[in-house]
Amino acid sequence: MPVQADSVQRILYVEDDPDIRSVAELALVDVGGFEVLLCESGREALDSIDDFGPDLVLLDVMMPVMDGPETLQALRARQGGLDAPVVFMTARLQPSEVEEYLEMGAIGVIPKPFDPMTLAEQIRQLVSTNQGADRRDLR
Amino acid sequence: MSESKNTGDVSSRLAELRERFVVRATSDLLALEALASGFSRGGVDRAQLFDACQRLHRLAGSAGTFGLPELGESARALEKNLKAAVEQADQDGVDPVPVSGDVIQRMVALRSMLQGRGQQGPLSASSRKESTSPDGVHGLRIGVAVITDGADGGAMAPLRNDLEAYGFDCRLVSGSDQAVEAALRDWGVGAMVLLCDESRMEAVAAIRGSINGTDGGCLSLIALGPEDSFHSRYQVAGLGADAFFCHPPNLPELTERIEYLALERTAKVQGRVAIVEDDTELAEHYALVLKTAGIEVCSVTDPMELMGQLSSFQPDIVLMDVQLGRFSGETLARMVRFYPQWLSLPIIYLSSEDDPDNQLTALSRGADEFLVKPVSDSYLVRAVQIRCFRARQLSRLMNRDSLTGLLKHSLIKQEVEKELARCRREGHESCVVMVDLDHFKSINDTWGHPFGDTVIRTLANFLRNRLRETDMIGRYGGEEFLVVLPRCTQEAAAELFREIAEGFSQLTFTSGPETFHVTLSAGVSAVGHHGSGEQAVEAADQALYLRKKAGRNGVTVYGMPGTTS
């Protein structure tokens, strides 16, 4: 499914740290102009993704109970799977790790800490870089 | 206009979020400090290391976002160190895990990176200001440089020990003018007060001028002279001294002045202003001008919402338009005075009324002052800054205990209630601590009341220097203090006060030829475990009572009488 840069308007963001959630909300909504649904756990994301219908899913990697990769698997295991592209965010950025997430089908990895003034821009760039690229394994 | 308003809004919200983050990070850092101080070089339990790694990881991933990249980098490096240590121990089959003393020290030092945050880079290009507590210098260690002629310090040398005992970071600086200047520049602390002999005043004033010129002016200068005459006072005032004391100085007075000067020089926030103006464009313009100058602004365009917004924003002053549609500013001002908490809130009219008689009539009806429209931007900023500063000075006088400068009894109790409400709303754990000097009666009886006052003041300064900016300290009774520690677990609070009790017991008090030590006892309770703030304070008091019965000099946590030391 090709992703258009301007087709991404609704972002589902899963992050357990409330401070980071607040600053990301500011970065994505006020600075970036996205519509955002904030979830504090993978469980919450599973419960609300169908109602929200995101164009992109942004996942923190390190979370208690269900981490980012597990959340991605659970989202895909739902009936109907996951159409929206996925971006991971992580504080532990090793090349091997990035490769691992890309192999899982993520379109990109954003390192933490992020700059709230440019986060939205980073996401748009990731999306437009992936535009038209052959990513059949995205699902 | 809308663009700049938008980014202004984003940056002020970022600044707010950053303040919140600092509070949360402080509790992580306190926990890390507590963990690290429990680490022994021989080896550390894996569960504790796991806890430390998680906290470090969280800081590594978030501190940079909130404008504290150095803290984030250090946390990341330490996380790596600890993980490597665990891996090595796994390979070698060693348990517990050996951790090097250097790593432990760096963990303990992390918290200072948060305290020095005023000097660090901005959160991002578009945000400049941060808000800090206006009325309390705790969280900031005050540096005092005693400038002497000889290396032995001469007559000024004993001052150093005295000031150290009060919790100041005090150093003797000697040598040529160039050497003194270099030493001061190298020091680089948040606030600094210089003490020098009258005879060297001129040279030191020049050094201060040269340092302040490049560094934003945070140095204060106190002169000490042999005789208290009009002539010598006039002379040092002419040279730019901020205070004059006769040698040898009265220590409580001197320390109070040092605290005051440091506070004055570091007060970063210029104030909080509520603007009541129905002309939205004008209101936006005022708000923008004031925000650019670092003043926090709340715009009220609908008078019906005035009272609610005053309560939530808690302004230092109000700027009020004289006529707001069908509402009269005068009547609104009078209405505001119906509420006891706003009796002393300065209300300043913004008006085009330039007839002094009409102005007086308005003043008699509840407003405090007039600013006549049109006001130039720079005049508005200065007028508001000055009034905010005065309003804060006044409320400080009314709210603070005169001996210690700490919050008065009723105010610290209100803080406990507020913190309880925050705990319930946000779900975090906070503590109250009741602190009492041991055997204070006999100190008073043996050495006299003035000496007792010195001990009380010393403890007040000691607490201020050891606690975070977000902690609140009040003088509860004669020799009793009440401390509120937001976002702090009982364990961390107990650990913190164990250290404070130990540090305080090591201070040496001198009265004539005799020296002695004073100890303190503390009782801790978790605010959220109780139905009301009063009950939480009661619980801390009971814990304190148990501590006293168990031999004083240490800490007891309510409900855990075993946790004593």
XYZ file of C-alpha atoms in Angstrom:
704
model
C 0.000 0.000 0.000
C 1.736 3.176 -1.157
C 1.798 5.928 1.414
C 1.338 9.544 0.398
C 3.120 12.085 2.572
C 0.064 14.288 2.826
C -2.184 11.295 3.284
C -0.956 10.920 6.847
C -3.163 12.991 9.068
C -4.125 10.735 11.930
C -1.429 9.277 14.145
C -1.870 6.690 16.858
C 0.934 7.161 19.374
C 1.740 4.566 22.028
C 4.070 5.664 24.830
C 4.054 4.765 28.536
C 5.806 7.884 29.850
C 3.214 10.620 30.508
C 5.734 13.459 30.191
C 6.849 12.259 26.791
C 3.237 11.780 25.727
C 2.442 15.390 26.588
C 5.420 16.807 24.750
C 4.794 14.573 21.744
C 1.181 15.697 21.645
C 2.404 19.272 21.474
C 4.961 18.353 18.809
C 2.511 16.419 16.651
C -0.694 18.403 17.131
C 0.341 22.010 17.683
C 3.580 22.061 15.741
C 2.822 19.332 13.203
C -0.900 19.765 12.629
C -1.664 16.028 12.926
C -4.670 14.532 14.610
C -3.322 12.324 17.367
C -4.647 9.620 19.646
C -2.414 9.020 22.654
C -2.295 5.574 24.206
C -0.343 4.683 27.324
C -0.017 0.982 26.589
C -0.214 -1.572 23.816
C -3.438 -2.811 25.401
C -5.033 0.606 25.068
C -3.857 0.865 21.468
C -5.526 -2.467 20.665
C -8.752 -1.291 22.234
C -8.948 2.003 20.417
C -7.272 1.554 17.037
C -10.443 0.530 15.209
C -12.429 3.537 16.355
C -9.627 5.933 15.553
C -8.488 4.555 12.212
C -4.940 5.970 12.120
C -2.927 6.706 8.967
C 0.277 5.949 10.868
C 1.223 4.197 14.113
C 4.062 5.528 16.236
C 5.352 3.056 18.821
C 7.727 3.473 21.716
C 9.971 0.399 21.909
C 10.546 0.044 25.620
C 7.262 -0.244 27.506
C 6.197 -2.409 30.429
C 3.919 -5.442 29.911
C 3.788 -5.206 26.121
C 6.735 -3.541 24.410
C 6.700 -1.836 21.008
C 7.473 -4.897 18.835
C 4.943 -6.993 20.782
C 2.354 -4.277 20.324
C 3.020 -4.285 16.590
C 2.535 -8.044 16.437
C -0.692 -7.812 18.413
C -1.986 -5.040 16.160
C -1.262 -7.170 13.119
C -2.828 -10.255 14.665
C -6.182 -8.503 14.886
C -8.843 -9.387 12.405
C -8.134 -7.253 9.359
C -4.484 -6.771 10.316
C -2.730 -3.438 10.231
C -2.773 -1.247 7.126
C -1.109 1.833 8.514
C 2.673 2.222 8.345
C 4.590 1.945 11.613
C 7.416 4.020 13.039
C 9.337 3.035 16.166
C 10.874 5.376 18.688
C 13.754 4.235 20.846
C 16.419 5.535 23.147
C 18.741 2.621 22.461
C 19.851 3.145 18.936
C 22.179 0.460 17.658
C 22.417 -0.277 13.957
C 21.445 -3.899 14.527
C 18.353 -2.771 16.339
C 17.254 -0.437 13.543
C 17.715 -3.256 11.047
C 15.605 -5.518 13.216
C 12.721 -3.041 13.310
C 12.890 -2.364 9.588
C 12.739 -6.095 8.996
C 9.605 -6.190 11.102
C 8.139 -3.822 8.522
C 8.549 -0.463 10.214
C 9.122 2.376 7.750
C 11.585 4.012 10.094
C 13.023 4.472 13.550
C 13.178 7.815 15.334
C 15.843 8.125 18.001
C 15.025 9.427 21.440
C 15.383 12.032 22.716
C 13.516 13.772 19.907
C 13.297 17.488 19.284
C 9.662 18.550 19.743
C 10.030 21.273 17.139
C 11.070 18.868 14.361
C 9.424 15.559 15.256
C 6.491 16.075 12.883
C 8.904 16.961 10.091
C 10.907 13.783 10.735
C 7.775 11.700 10.433
C 6.714 13.405 7.185
C 10.154 12.764 5.766
C 10.080 9.095 6.689
C 6.690 8.792 5.048
C 7.707 10.563 1.845
C 10.954 8.553 1.584
C 8.886 5.420 1.704
C 6.416 6.690 -0.798
C 6.299 4.374 -3.767
C 9.089 2.222 -2.397
C 8.493 -1.451 -2.695
C 7.320 -2.382 0.727
C 5.036 -5.263 0.192
C 6.177 -6.702 3.463
C 4.797 -3.637 5.207
C 1.902 -5.658 6.464
C 0.547 37.793 14.323
C -1.292 34.513 14.544
C 1.913 32.708 13.594
C 3.935 34.343 16.347
C 1.144 33.860 18.825
C 1.104 30.216 17.955
C 4.812 29.630 18.461
C 4.676 31.704 21.626
C 1.969 29.425 22.882
C 3.942 26.334 21.948
C 7.057 27.560 23.669
C 5.258 28.492 26.841
C 3.572 25.109 26.913
C 6.913 23.472 26.256
C 8.326 25.393 29.180
C 5.484 24.142 31.360
C 6.027 20.565 30.271
C 9.685 21.010 30.933
C 8.982 22.116 34.494
C 6.858 19.036 34.970
C 9.577 16.882 33.556
C 12.133 18.402 35.914
C 9.925 17.465 38.856
C 9.582 13.899 37.640
C 13.243 13.602 36.714
C 14.176 14.840 40.170
C 12.398 11.918 41.763
C 14.195 9.549 39.390
C 17.485 11.183 40.218
C 16.822 11.062 43.952
C 16.016 7.384 43.609
C 19.208 6.836 41.614
C 21.195 8.750 44.176
C 19.680 6.624 46.938
C 20.408 3.430 44.983
C 23.952 4.494 44.200
C 24.714 5.432 47.767
C 23.575 1.946 48.753
C 25.882 0.353 46.177
C 29.039 -0.976 47.619
C 32.132 -1.456 45.570
C 32.186 -5.075 46.540
C 29.049 -5.808 44.557
C 25.486 -4.846 43.809
C 22.287 -6.814 43.729
C 21.002 -7.453 40.171
C 17.469 -6.272 40.932
C 18.799 -2.919 42.086
C 20.916 -2.619 38.962
C 17.887 -3.396 36.834
C 15.925 -0.644 38.568
C 18.801 1.802 38.067
C 19.138 0.865 34.384
C 15.443 1.430 33.766
C 15.536 4.867 35.331
C 18.703 5.780 33.439
C 17.191 4.551 30.202
C 14.122 6.702 30.707
C 16.275 9.760 31.370
C 18.467 8.988 28.362
C 15.428 8.941 26.116
C 13.676 11.975 27.491
C 16.048 14.551 29.005
C 17.189 15.833 25.594
C 13.598 16.446 24.525
C 13.172 18.677 27.541
C 16.317 20.699 26.879
C 18.693 18.762 29.112
C 20.888 16.958 26.588
C 23.878 16.675 28.929
C 21.839 14.903 31.559
C 20.493 12.539 28.908
C 23.960 11.756 27.569
C 25.369 11.065 31.015
C 22.431 8.822 31.840
C 22.967 6.928 28.585
C 26.671 6.457 29.299
C 25.929 5.207 32.807
C 23.266 2.821 31.560
C 25.879 1.361 29.207
C 28.420 1.084 32.030
C 25.991 -0.735 34.299
C 24.847 -3.104 31.544
C 28.433 -3.869 30.656
C 29.143 -4.573 34.313
C 26.229 -7.015 34.462
C 27.364 -8.777 31.257
C 30.892 -9.058 32.551
C 29.628 -10.482 35.840
C 27.466 -12.979 33.944
C 30.468 -14.110 31.923
C 32.643 -14.424 34.997
C 29.819 -16.053 36.937
C 30.088 -13.456 39.684
C 27.254 -12.416 41.982
C 26.662 -9.749 43.227
C 27.852 -7.528 40.371
C 30.969 -5.429 40.992
C 30.466 -1.755 40.089
C 33.354 0.688 39.994
C 33.470 3.581 42.421
C 33.687 6.002 39.513
C 30.338 4.855 38.138
C 28.753 5.168 41.578
C 30.087 8.686 41.945
C 28.829 9.700 38.523
C 25.364 8.412 39.385
C 25.326 10.484 42.535
C 26.512 13.509 40.542
C 23.659 13.277 38.016
C 21.339 15.303 40.171
C 23.634 18.306 40.087
C 23.171 18.413 36.294
C 19.503 19.056 36.851
C 20.167 21.715 39.440
C 22.466 23.622 37.121
C 19.816 23.629 34.427
C 19.443 27.417 34.408
C 22.781 27.658 32.614
C 22.080 25.036 30.021
C 20.974 25.349 26.468
C 17.418 26.203 25.541
C 14.735 23.602 25.116
C 14.613 24.430 21.440
C 15.249 27.384 19.223
C 11.886 28.939 19.862
C 11.705 28.735 23.624
C 13.779 30.857 25.890
C 12.145 31.192 29.247
C 11.612 28.837 32.072
C 9.666 29.503 35.186
C 11.117 28.933 38.593
C 9.882 29.360 42.072
C 10.165 33.063 42.787
C 10.405 32.965 46.514
C 12.966 30.562 47.787
C 16.548 29.965 46.868
C 16.594 26.369 47.955
C 17.809 23.989 45.353
C 20.622 26.420 44.732
C 23.848 26.304 46.679
C 25.011 29.836 47.274
C 28.677 30.497 46.685
C 30.392 33.005 48.966
C 33.904 34.209 48.178
C 35.778 35.751 51.082
C 38.500 37.889 49.559
C 41.586 38.123 51.734
C 45.023 39.646 51.459
C 47.268 36.837 52.591
C 46.977 33.136 51.945
C 46.306 32.569 55.663
C 43.221 34.779 55.358
C 44.041 37.094 58.229
C 41.081 38.510 60.113
C 38.620 37.301 57.455
C 39.621 33.628 57.638
C 37.340 32.561 60.517
C 34.356 33.738 58.483
C 34.815 30.857 56.138
C 34.082 28.165 58.712
C 31.175 30.127 60.081
C 29.582 30.514 56.680
C 30.253 26.895 55.728
C 28.381 25.889 58.860
C 25.376 27.800 57.593
C 25.371 25.728 54.436
C 27.048 28.153 52.049
C 29.726 27.051 49.645
C 32.408 29.335 51.026
C 35.971 29.820 49.798
C 38.887 32.059 50.637
C 40.231 33.856 47.589
C 43.529 35.667 47.848
C 46.336 37.105 45.778
C 46.638 39.889 43.253
C 43.587 41.429 41.605
C 44.223 39.335 38.495
C 44.477 36.164 40.549
C 41.236 36.970 42.365
C 39.420 37.632 39.111
C 40.690 34.401 37.580
C 39.676 32.398 40.667
C 36.180 33.871 40.603
C 35.714 33.213 36.903
C 36.876 29.613 37.313
C 34.457 28.984 40.123
C 31.290 29.353 38.110
C 28.473 28.746 40.607
C 24.884 29.843 40.177
C 24.948 32.734 42.557
C 27.819 34.355 44.252
C 28.331 36.879 46.960
C 31.711 38.529 47.492
C 32.884 39.564 50.939
C 35.841 41.879 51.198
C 37.517 44.324 53.518
C 36.658 47.967 53.056
C 40.285 48.727 52.230
C 40.160 46.515 49.157
C 36.677 47.553 48.151
C 37.643 49.661 45.164
C 39.706 46.958 43.491
C 37.104 44.254 44.167
C 34.314 46.467 42.833
C 36.312 46.800 39.599
C 36.748 43.016 39.395
C 33.043 42.539 40.008
C 32.260 45.065 37.287
C 34.442 43.253 34.806
C 32.913 39.834 35.590
C 29.333 41.069 35.784
C 29.791 42.893 32.518
C 30.333 39.637 30.658
C 28.184 37.370 32.758
C 24.807 39.004 33.239
C 25.515 40.489 36.643
C 24.968 37.845 39.279
C 27.669 38.917 41.738
C 26.807 40.835 44.871
C 29.347 42.633 46.990
C 29.402 43.009 50.766
C 32.025 45.209 52.441
C 33.341 44.686 55.953
C 34.899 47.617 57.756
C 36.504 48.237 61.125
C 34.274 51.100 62.126
C 30.662 51.903 61.632
C 30.699 55.540 60.614
C 28.656 57.551 58.174
C 31.814 58.276 56.282
C 32.863 54.678 55.696
C 29.315 53.589 54.804
C 28.967 56.439 52.352
C 32.276 55.616 50.765
C 31.564 51.921 50.173
C 28.053 52.738 48.943
C 29.641 55.097 46.421
C 31.880 52.271 45.231
C 28.868 50.060 44.599
C 28.671 47.799 47.645
C 25.338 46.083 48.213
C 25.753 45.933 51.976
C 28.105 46.989 54.747
C 28.901 45.178 57.992
C 31.170 46.086 60.870
C 33.951 43.624 61.540
C 33.379 41.121 63.120
C 29.890 40.815 61.675
C 26.786 39.540 63.398
C 26.510 36.155 61.706
C 22.748 35.644 61.555
C 22.381 39.119 60.047
C 25.178 38.532 57.584
C 23.831 35.167 56.433
C 20.361 36.578 56.057
C 21.710 39.329 53.858
C 23.695 36.856 51.754
C 20.547 34.777 51.192
C 18.583 37.876 50.303
C 21.158 39.136 47.814
C 21.495 35.727 46.167
C 17.725 35.476 45.890
C 17.428 38.930 44.411
C 20.108 38.289 41.819
C 18.775 34.953 40.690
C 15.057 35.713 40.571
C 14.559 34.775 36.950
C 10.836 34.984 36.574
C 9.600 38.490 36.343
C 6.063 37.751 37.291
C 2.590 36.567 36.471
C 0.047 39.002 35.132
C -3.653 38.617 34.428
C -4.815 41.012 31.711
C -8.533 41.811 31.788
C -9.299 43.483 28.480
C -12.212 42.948 26.129
C -10.387 44.290 23.082
C -8.857 40.985 21.993
C -6.303 42.522 19.664
C -5.038 44.884 22.315
C -5.014 42.066 24.865
C -2.998 39.913 22.470
C -0.570 42.708 21.881
C -0.012 43.305 25.611
C 0.328 39.578 26.174
C 2.910 39.253 23.427
C 4.963 42.205 24.670
C 4.967 40.915 28.239
C 5.658 37.302 27.291
C 8.609 38.384 25.196
C 10.019 39.960 28.349
C 9.608 36.677 30.229
C 6.455 37.591 32.101
C 3.746 34.955 32.296
C 0.403 36.173 31.075
C -3.201 35.052 31.360
C -5.660 36.959 29.171
C -9.213 37.300 30.409
C -11.502 38.646 27.708
C -14.799 37.590 29.286
C -15.278 39.214 32.731
C -17.656 36.410 33.709
C -14.649 34.070 33.740
C -12.465 36.413 35.770
C -12.728 34.753 39.190
C -12.148 31.264 37.870
C -9.109 32.344 35.909
C -7.644 34.229 38.857
C -7.878 31.072 40.977
C -6.280 28.836 38.411
C -3.580 31.265 37.267
C -2.692 32.884 40.627
C -1.336 36.148 39.229
C 0.989 38.563 41.039
C -0.914 41.539 39.640
C -3.941 42.292 37.484
C -4.058 44.759 34.606
C -7.666 45.818 34.221
C -9.326 47.793 31.474
C -11.634 50.466 32.875
C -14.569 49.609 30.649
C -15.181 46.104 29.296
C -18.288 46.161 27.161
C -21.193 46.306 29.540
C -18.987 45.664 32.571
C -17.188 48.331 34.547
C -13.585 47.623 35.534
C -14.080 49.518 38.773
C -16.960 47.294 39.802
C -15.011 44.189 38.831
C -12.096 45.356 40.977
C -14.404 45.842 43.922
C -15.924 42.423 43.331
C -12.470 40.821 43.311
C -11.943 42.267 46.800
C -14.966 40.324 48.061
C -12.731 37.269 48.120
C -10.347 37.232 51.063
C -7.501 35.606 49.138
C -7.450 38.532 46.703
C -7.545 41.342 49.270
C -3.916 42.205 48.674
C -3.771 41.504 44.923
C -2.578 44.664 43.183
C -5.033 45.775 40.495
C -3.759 48.270 37.959
C -6.107 50.084 35.649
C -5.341 50.475 32.006
C -7.194 53.541 30.983
C -7.134 56.516 28.723
C -8.352 58.576 31.660
C -5.764 61.295 32.211
C -7.732 63.565 34.524
C -6.124 63.099 37.979
C -9.444 63.739 39.755
C -11.219 60.957 37.904
C -8.230 58.689 38.492
C -8.450 59.294 42.222
C -12.120 58.388 42.225
C -11.308 55.101 40.552
C -8.459 54.432 42.978
C -10.763 54.929 45.915
C -12.959 52.166 44.567
C -10.531 49.311 44.785
C -7.779 49.741 42.201
C -4.209 50.429 43.202
C -2.733 52.320 40.298
C -3.199 53.705 36.817
C -1.376 53.104 33.609
C -2.558 55.655 31.118
C -3.113 54.403 27.567
C -1.485 54.480 25.162
C 1.506 52.870 26.905
C 4.707 52.192 25.043
C 5.843 48.564 25.017
C 8.969 49.184 27.029
C 7.087 51.256 29.593
C 4.499 48.512 29.978
C 7.175 45.878 30.573
C 9.050 47.943 33.135
C 5.906 49.074 34.926
C 4.688 45.494 35.191
C 8.072 44.110 36.246
C 8.438 46.627 39.049
C 4.931 46.008 40.339
C 5.324 42.247 40.195
C 8.590 42.492 42.099
C 7.004 44.641 44.809
C 3.965 42.375 45.004
C 6.237 39.400 45.520
C 8.340 41.164 48.132
C 5.184 42.065 49.987
C 3.707 38.599 49.847
C 7.061 37.210 50.955
C 6.979 39.484 53.973
C 3.462 38.427 54.798
C 3.922 34.723 54.163
C 7.372 34.087 55.536
C 8.602 33.495 59.021
C 10.834 36.404 59.973
C 13.530 34.361 61.728
C 14.064 31.726 59.044
C 12.480 33.085 55.853
C 10.541 29.812 55.577
C 6.795 29.533 55.006
C 4.641 30.276 58.005
C 2.643 27.604 59.807
C -0.678 28.196 58.038
C 0.915 28.365 54.587
C 2.906 25.171 54.845
C -0.262 23.415 56.018
C -2.037 24.705 52.918
C 0.821 23.321 50.832
C 0.225 19.880 52.348
C -3.446 20.048 51.330
C -2.520 21.182 47.823
C -0.010 18.366 47.479
C -2.606 15.831 48.639
C -4.941 17.091 45.910
C -2.143 16.767 43.327
C -1.366 13.222 44.486
C -4.983 12.210 44.053
C -5.248 13.870 40.671
C -1.990 12.659 39.200
C -1.482 9.462 41.161
C 2.069 10.057 42.332
C 3.496 9.556 45.816
C 4.572 12.516 47.917
C 5.753 12.821 51.503
C 5.543 15.170 54.433
C 8.347 15.259 56.954
C 8.170 16.708 60.441
C 11.589 17.769 61.678
C 12.454 18.706 65.249
C 15.697 19.756 66.909
C 16.738 17.393 69.714
C 17.011 18.753 73.259
C 16.340 22.263 72.071
C 15.203 23.433 75.496
C 18.527 22.660 77.031
C 20.306 24.471 74.183
C 18.258 27.562 74.970
C 18.766 27.162 78.709
C 22.482 26.578 78.460
C 23.493 29.034 75.755
C 20.659 31.544 75.720
C 17.843 32.308 73.323
C 19.867 34.244 70.753
C 21.997 31.177 70.364
C 18.914 29.007 70.029
C 17.795 31.302 67.210
C 21.116 30.765 65.487
C 20.640 26.999 65.618
C 17.121 27.315 64.181
C 18.332 29.557 61.412
C 21.187 27.219 60.651
C 18.801 24.308 60.278
C 16.565 26.426 58.002
C 19.512 27.228 55.728
C 20.726 23.677 55.899
C 17.350 22.372 54.710
C 17.136 25.008 51.987
C 20.537 24.051 50.679
C 19.829 20.322 50.735
C 16.334 20.183 49.270
C 15.046 20.588 45.743
C 13.522 23.777 44.416
C 10.158 22.061 44.233
C 10.187 21.001 47.885
C 8.408 23.252 50.343
C 9.728 24.046 53.784
C 7.813 25.719 56.595
C 8.496 26.616 60.183
C 5.790 24.718 61.978
C 6.439 25.683 65.564
C 9.280 26.871 67.776
C 11.927 24.354 66.765
C 9.703 22.266 64.493
C 9.842 22.316 60.714
C 7.452 20.793 58.200
C 8.711 19.782 54.757
C 6.634 18.743 51.740
C 8.456 16.550 49.211
C 6.402 16.246 46.007
C 6.890 13.127 43.894
C 9.049 11.391 46.447
C 8.587 7.920 47.901
C 8.719 7.212 51.633
C 11.941 5.309 51.132
C 13.586 8.186 49.251
C 12.342 10.683 51.840
C 13.692 8.580 54.694
C 17.025 8.193 52.929
C 17.215 11.913 52.226
C 16.520 12.847 55.822
C 18.921 10.251 57.140
C 21.602 12.108 55.203
C 20.346 15.494 56.338
C 20.296 14.371 59.982
C 23.802 13.026 59.668
C 25.116 16.148 57.949
C 23.483 18.429 60.467
C 24.850 16.489 63.429
C 28.343 17.081 62.074
C 28.028 20.881 62.156
C 30.041 22.419 64.950
C 28.445 25.232 66.886
C 30.683 27.592 68.802
C 29.796 29.652 71.793
C 32.789 31.414 73.282
C 35.473 28.812 73.978
C 33.066 25.876 73.838
C 31.959 23.878 70.845
C 29.167 21.350 70.563
C 26.836 19.564 68.171
C 23.081 19.493 67.736
C 21.057 16.603 66.323
C 17.600 16.412 64.801
C 14.788 13.875 64.568
C 12.394 13.462 61.666
C 9.101 11.678 61.040
C 7.961 10.805 57.515
C 4.490 10.023 56.204
C 3.124 9.574 52.681
C 0.573 12.298 51.948
C -1.609 10.089 49.792
C -2.069 7.430 52.492
C -4.233 9.755 54.548
C -7.686 11.207 54.253
C -6.627 14.805 54.769
C -3.481 16.874 54.853
C -3.989 17.305 58.551
C -3.983 13.558 59.111
C -0.817 13.218 57.048
C 0.878 15.853 59.211
C -0.458 14.104 62.318
C 1.055 10.831 61.083
C 4.426 12.470 60.461
C 4.217 13.904 63.957
C 3.523 10.471 65.438
C 6.461 9.028 63.542
C 8.559 11.853 64.947
C 7.323 11.011 68.433
C 8.362 7.378 67.966
C 11.748 8.534 66.754
C 12.163 10.654 69.864
C 11.247 7.700 72.068
C 13.655 5.464 70.180
C 16.603 7.698 70.955
C 16.302 10.722 68.638
C 18.897 11.679 65.986
C 17.396 9.988 62.921
C 14.288 9.210 60.897
C 11.165 7.116 61.426
C 8.582 6.418 58.739
C 4.925 6.295 59.837
C 3.685 2.728 59.986
C 7.237 1.390 59.722
C 8.752 1.918 63.159
C 11.526 -0.480 62.217
C 12.910 1.920 59.608
C 14.936 3.915 62.039
C 18.548 4.805 62.066
